[in-house]
């Protein structure tokens, strides 16, 4: 990206693998996604200067924040980066206003109060001003922590698993509110998440990380249409199947979405049809998610209404079919 606002090339040795990340981004929301323990939070901590690096360079708006070769590193508090920690890191003995204004020590008391009031109003939490943070709900605590990260007027914003501490009932609403706030910003914003639904909703782009490296970066649609690795396909919920020739060699690798699969109790004469066993059933809102295994293993998503009209049972034999116009062909050698 030639017009990158935030650019990082970082290397750090870990016990199980090495972090080796190259990333350029503009004024956008990028979700750094992947399974737990793959190096996402370590990347954020390196970007903010909270941990040392073994190599690399970081720049923000053309200003060098870290250059390992030159042995140069700007202290964390001078980097102009806001950070919302996974546990929010609020001070329980302080009220909301004091928490939000904690980082404004360089301002006068009048300036600090004005800045805090404006930020509370911007995030719709002025009514919480005098409340102790220990009395707040999860969604309220998240907005207070976000207000504290934004009130210093950072040049970039980092959020580490901002929705992970929320219960199921409040998660969708808070995610919607968070998305609205992030889209109103005009600074590079990185959100760490291991949840593909959060990544799809919040991110302009998604960078999928595996064992310390970004294996693919693109929009949710790009990742789902042509996943670069098998892990990316599994993460975004795309089914991958190798179609063998008569001699057992792979002739074609195909990808298809779980909601494109049709189920039947009778055999179906199609190129992409398999006799499988139903091994798992899970309901999520208006969707029923199934896991089928046999000669292949695939995920299936059905509307709740369709499932209720013709339910299947665990361990039942099911015929799964995907029509050719719902299949995307990939190179057999394209995925690890």
Coordinates of C-alpha atoms in Angstrom, one line a residue:
X1 CA 0.0 0.0 0.0
X2 CA 1.8 3.2 -1.2
X3 CA -0.4 5.6 0.8
X4 CA -0.1 3.6 4.1
X5 CA -0.8 5.7 7.2
X6 CA 0.4 2.9 9.5
X7 CA 3.2 0.6 8.5
X8 CA 4.8 -2.2 10.5
X9 CA 7.4 -4.8 10.0
X10 CA 7.9 -6.6 13.3
X11 CA 9.8 -9.7 14.4
X12 CA 9.8 -11.2 17.9
X13 CA 10.9 -14.7 19.0
X14 CA 8.4 -16.7 21.1
X15 CA 8.9 -20.1 22.7
X16 CA 6.6 -22.0 20.2
X17 CA 6.9 -19.8 17.0
X18 CA 8.2 -16.4 15.9
X19 CA 6.1 -13.3 15.2
X20 CA 6.9 -12.1 11.7
X21 CA 4.3 -9.5 10.6
X22 CA 4.3 -7.1 7.7
X23 CA 1.2 -4.9 7.5
X24 CA 0.3 -1.6 5.8
X25 CA -3.0 0.1 6.3
X26 CA -4.8 3.4 5.8
X27 CA -7.5 5.1 7.8
X28 CA -9.6 2.0 8.0
X29 CA -10.8 -0.7 10.5
X30 CA -8.7 -3.8 10.1
X31 CA -9.5 -6.9 12.1
X32 CA -6.5 -9.0 13.1
X33 CA -8.1 -12.4 13.4
X34 CA -7.1 -16.0 14.2
X35 CA -7.3 -18.6 16.9
X36 CA -6.2 -17.9 20.5
X37 CA -2.5 -17.9 21.0
X38 CA -1.5 -17.1 17.4
X39 CA 0.3 -13.8 18.2
X40 CA -2.5 -11.2 17.8
X41 CA -2.2 -9.6 21.2
X42 CA 1.6 -9.8 21.0
X43 CA 1.5 -7.8 17.8
X44 CA -0.6 -5.1 19.4
X45 CA 1.8 -4.9 22.4
X46 CA 4.7 -4.6 20.0
X47 CA 3.0 -1.9 18.1
X48 CA 2.4 0.1 21.2
X49 CA 6.0 -0.4 22.5
X50 CA 4.9 -2.4 25.5
X51 CA 7.3 -5.3 24.6
X52 CA 10.7 -5.3 22.9
X53 CA 11.2 -6.5 19.4
X54 CA 13.9 -8.6 17.8
X55 CA 13.7 -6.8 14.5
X56 CA 11.6 -4.5 12.3
X57 CA 10.3 -1.0 11.8
X58 CA 7.1 0.8 12.7
X59 CA 5.9 4.1 11.3
X60 CA 2.7 6.2 11.8
X61 CA 1.8 9.1 9.5
X62 CA 5.4 9.1 8.3
X63 CA 6.8 9.3 11.8
X64 CA 9.2 6.5 12.8
X65 CA 8.1 4.9 16.1
X66 CA 10.5 2.0 16.1
X67 CA 13.6 1.1 14.0
X68 CA 15.4 -1.9 15.4
X69 CA 18.4 -1.5 13.1
X70 CA 18.9 2.1 14.2
X71 CA 18.3 1.1 17.9
X72 CA 15.6 3.8 18.0
X73 CA 12.2 3.4 19.8
X74 CA 9.7 6.0 20.9
X75 CA 8.3 5.3 24.4
X76 CA 4.7 3.9 24.5
X77 CA 3.2 7.1 26.0
X78 CA 4.7 9.2 23.2
X79 CA 3.5 7.1 20.2
X80 CA 0.0 8.6 20.0
X81 CA -1.7 5.2 20.0
X82 CA -4.9 4.5 21.9
X83 CA -5.2 1.0 23.4
X84 CA -8.4 -0.7 24.6
X85 CA -7.2 -3.7 26.6
X86 CA -9.2 -7.0 26.6
X87 CA -10.1 -6.7 30.3
X88 CA -10.7 -2.9 29.8
X89 CA -8.2 -2.1 32.7
X90 CA -10.5 0.4 34.4
X91 CA -9.8 1.7 37.9
X92 CA -12.5 0.3 40.1
X93 CA -12.0 3.0 42.8
X94 CA -12.5 5.9 40.3
X95 CA -15.7 7.1 38.7
X96 CA -16.3 7.1 35.0
X97 CA -15.2 10.7 34.5
X98 CA -11.9 10.1 36.4
X99 CA -11.2 7.0 34.4
X100 CA -11.8 8.7 31.1
X101 CA -9.6 11.7 32.0
X102 CA -6.8 9.7 33.6
X103 CA -4.4 10.1 30.6
X104 CA -5.0 13.9 30.3
X105 CA -2.5 14.8 33.1
X106 CA -0.8 17.4 30.9
X107 CA -4.0 19.5 30.6
X108 CA -5.4 22.0 33.1
X109 CA -8.3 20.8 35.2
X110 CA -10.7 23.0 33.1
X111 CA -9.4 21.6 29.8
X112 CA -9.5 18.1 31.1
X113 CA -13.1 18.4 32.2
X114 CA -14.1 19.9 28.8
X115 CA -12.4 17.1 26.9
X116 CA -13.9 14.4 29.1
X117 CA -17.4 15.9 28.8
X118 CA -17.2 16.0 25.0
X119 CA -16.0 12.4 24.8
X120 CA -18.7 11.1 27.2
X121 CA -21.3 12.9 25.0
X122 CA -19.8 11.5 21.8
X123 CA -20.1 7.9 23.1
X124 CA -23.5 8.5 24.7
X125 CA -22.5 7.8 28.3
X126 CA -22.8 11.3 29.9
X127 CA -25.3 9.8 32.3
X128 CA -22.6 7.5 33.7
X129 CA -20.2 10.4 34.5
X130 CA -20.3 10.0 38.3
X131 CA -20.8 6.3 38.6
X132 CA -18.1 3.9 39.9
X133 CA -16.9 1.7 37.1
X134 CA -17.4 -1.5 39.2
X135 CA -21.2 -0.9 39.0
X136 CA -21.4 -0.8 35.2
X137 CA -22.5 -3.5 32.8
X138 CA -20.1 -5.1 30.4
X139 CA -21.2 -2.9 27.5
X140 CA -21.0 0.3 29.6
X141 CA -17.5 -0.6 30.8
X142 CA -16.4 -1.2 27.2
X143 CA -17.6 2.3 26.2
X144 CA -15.9 3.9 29.1
X145 CA -12.6 2.1 28.2
X146 CA -13.1 3.2 24.6
X147 CA -13.7 6.8 25.7
X148 CA -10.5 6.7 27.7
X149 CA -8.6 5.4 24.6
X150 CA -10.0 8.1 22.4
X151 CA -10.0 11.2 24.7
X152 CA -6.3 11.6 24.2
X153 CA -6.9 12.1 20.4
X154 CA -4.7 9.2 19.3
X155 CA -3.4 8.9 15.7
X156 CA -4.2 5.2 15.7
X157 CA -6.4 2.9 17.8
X158 CA -6.0 -0.7 19.0
X159 CA -8.7 -2.8 20.5
X160 CA -7.9 -6.3 21.9
X161 CA -10.9 -8.6 21.9
X162 CA -13.4 -5.8 22.7
X163 CA -16.4 -8.1 22.7
X164 CA -15.1 -11.2 24.5
X165 CA -16.1 -10.1 28.0
X166 CA -19.8 -9.6 27.0
X167 CA -22.6 -12.0 27.5
X168 CA -24.6 -13.4 24.6
X169 CA -27.6 -11.2 25.2
X170 CA -25.7 -7.9 25.0
X171 CA -23.0 -8.9 22.5
X172 CA -25.0 -8.1 19.3
X173 CA -26.2 -4.7 20.5
X174 CA -22.7 -3.6 21.7
X175 CA -21.1 -4.9 18.5
X176 CA -23.5 -2.7 16.5
X177 CA -22.7 0.3 18.6
X178 CA -19.0 -0.3 18.5
X179 CA -19.1 -0.7 14.7
X180 CA -20.9 2.7 14.4
X181 CA -18.3 4.4 16.6
X182 CA -15.3 2.8 14.7
X183 CA -16.7 3.8 11.3
X184 CA -16.9 7.4 12.5
X185 CA -13.2 7.6 13.1
X186 CA -10.6 8.7 10.6
X187 CA -7.6 6.9 12.0
X188 CA -6.0 3.5 11.5
X189 CA -7.9 1.1 13.8
X190 CA -6.9 -2.5 14.5
X191 CA -9.3 -4.8 16.3
X192 CA -8.1 -8.2 17.5
X193 CA -10.7 -11.0 17.4
X194 CA -11.0 -14.7 17.2
X195 CA -14.7 -14.5 16.2
X196 CA -15.4 -14.5 12.4
X197 CA -18.9 -12.9 12.9
X198 CA -17.2 -10.0 14.8
X199 CA -14.5 -9.7 12.2
X200 CA -17.1 -9.6 9.3
X201 CA -19.2 -6.9 11.0
X202 CA -16.4 -4.6 12.3
X203 CA -13.7 -4.8 9.7
X204 CA -13.2 -3.1 6.4
X205 CA -10.5 -5.8 5.9
X206 CA -9.6 -8.9 7.8
X207 CA -6.0 -10.0 8.3
X208 CA -6.0 -13.7 9.2
X209 CA -3.0 -14.7 11.5
X210 CA -1.7 -18.2 12.0
X211 CA 1.4 -19.0 14.1
X212 CA 2.8 -15.5 14.1
X213 CA 2.2 -14.7 10.4
X214 CA -0.5 -13.0 8.4
X215 CA -1.5 -15.6 5.9
X216 CA -4.1 -13.6 4.0
X217 CA -5.5 -10.1 4.2
X218 CA -8.6 -8.9 2.4
X219 CA -12.3 -8.2 2.7
X220 CA -14.5 -10.9 4.2
X221 CA -15.9 -11.6 0.7
X222 CA -12.4 -12.0 -0.8
X223 CA -11.3 -14.4 2.0
X224 CA -14.5 -16.5 1.6
X225 CA -14.3 -16.6 -2.2
X226 CA -10.7 -17.6 -2.5
X227 CA -9.1 -18.6 0.8
X228 CA -5.3 -18.7 0.6
X229 CA -4.8 -21.5 3.0
X230 CA -6.9 -24.3 4.5
X231 CA -6.8 -22.5 7.9
X232 CA -8.3 -19.4 6.3
X233 CA -11.1 -21.4 4.8
X234 CA -11.8 -23.1 8.1
X235 CA -11.8 -19.7 9.9
X236 CA -14.2 -18.0 7.6
X237 CA -16.4 -21.1 7.5
X238 CA -16.0 -22.2 3.9
X239 CA -16.1 -25.9 3.0
X240 CA -13.2 -27.3 1.1
X241 CA -13.4 -30.6 -0.8
X242 CA -10.9 -32.4 -3.0
X243 CA -12.5 -34.2 -5.9
X244 CA -10.4 -37.3 -6.7
X245 CA -9.9 -39.0 -10.1
X246 CA -10.5 -42.7 -10.5
X247 CA -6.8 -43.4 -9.7
X248 CA -7.2 -41.4 -6.4
X249 CA -5.2 -38.3 -7.4
X250 CA -6.7 -34.9 -6.8
X251 CA -8.2 -33.4 -10.0
X252 CA -9.9 -30.4 -8.5
X253 CA -10.3 -28.6 -5.2
X254 CA -13.6 -26.8 -4.7
X255 CA -14.9 -24.4 -2.1
X256 CA -18.5 -23.8 -1.2
X257 CA -20.5 -22.0 1.5
X258 CA -22.3 -24.0 4.2
X259 CA -25.7 -22.5 3.3
X260 CA -25.3 -23.8 -0.3
X261 CA -25.6 -27.4 0.8
X262 CA -28.9 -29.2 0.2
X263 CA -29.8 -32.2 2.3
X264 CA -31.9 -35.2 1.3
X265 CA -32.7 -38.6 2.8
X266 CA -32.5 -40.1 -0.7
X267 CA -29.5 -40.4 -3.1
X268 CA -29.0 -37.5 -5.5
X269 CA -27.4 -37.8 -8.9
X270 CA -25.0 -34.9 -8.9
X271 CA -21.2 -34.5 -9.3
X272 CA -20.9 -33.0 -5.9
X273 CA -23.0 -35.3 -3.8
X274 CA -22.0 -37.4 -0.7
X275 CA -23.4 -39.9 1.7
X276 CA -22.6 -38.6 5.2
X277 CA -23.5 -38.9 8.9
X278 CA -24.9 -36.1 10.9
X279 CA -22.6 -35.7 13.9
X280 CA -23.4 -32.4 15.4
X281 CA -26.4 -30.0 15.6
X282 CA -26.2 -26.4 17.0
X283 CA -28.8 -23.6 16.8
X284 CA -27.7 -20.0 16.6
X285 CA -30.5 -17.5 16.4
X286 CA -32.5 -18.2 13.2
X287 CA -29.8 -20.6 11.9
X288 CA -29.2 -24.3 12.5
X289 CA -25.6 -25.4 12.0
X290 CA -24.8 -29.0 11.2
X291 CA -21.6 -31.0 11.0
X292 CA -21.6 -33.9 8.5
X293 CA -18.8 -36.5 8.3
X294 CA -18.0 -39.5 6.2
X295 CA -15.9 -39.6 3.0
X296 CA -15.6 -35.8 3.6
X297 CA -16.4 -33.5 6.5
X298 CA -18.4 -30.4 5.9
X299 CA -20.5 -27.7 7.7
X300 CA -24.0 -27.0 6.7
X301 CA -26.3 -24.0 7.7
X302 CA -30.0 -24.2 7.3
X303 CA -32.7 -21.6 8.1
X304 CA -34.6 -22.5 11.3
X305 CA -37.9 -22.7 9.4
X306 CA -36.4 -25.2 6.9
X307 CA -35.0 -27.3 9.8
X308 CA -38.3 -27.3 11.7
X309 CA -40.2 -28.4 8.6
X310 CA -37.9 -31.4 8.0
X311 CA -35.6 -32.0 11.0
X312 CA -32.8 -34.6 10.9
X313 CA -31.4 -36.5 13.9
X314 CA -27.9 -37.1 15.2
X315 CA -26.2 -40.1 13.6
X316 CA -28.7 -40.2 10.8
X317 CA -27.4 -40.9 7.3
X318 CA -27.9 -37.9 5.1
X319 CA -27.2 -37.2 1.4
X320 CA -25.5 -33.8 0.9
X321 CA -25.4 -32.1 -2.5
X322 CA -24.0 -28.9 -3.8
X323 CA -24.9 -27.8 -7.4
X324 CA -22.2 -26.8 -9.8
X325 CA -23.2 -23.1 -9.9
X326 CA -22.7 -22.9 -6.1
X327 CA -19.1 -24.2 -6.3
X328 CA -15.8 -22.2 -6.7
X329 CA -12.9 -24.0 -8.2
X330 CA -9.4 -23.6 -6.6
X331 CA -6.0 -24.8 -7.6
X332 CA -5.3 -28.2 -6.1
X333 CA -1.9 -26.8 -5.0
X334 CA -3.2 -23.5 -3.7
X335 CA -3.9 -24.6 -0.1
X336 CA -1.7 -25.9 2.6

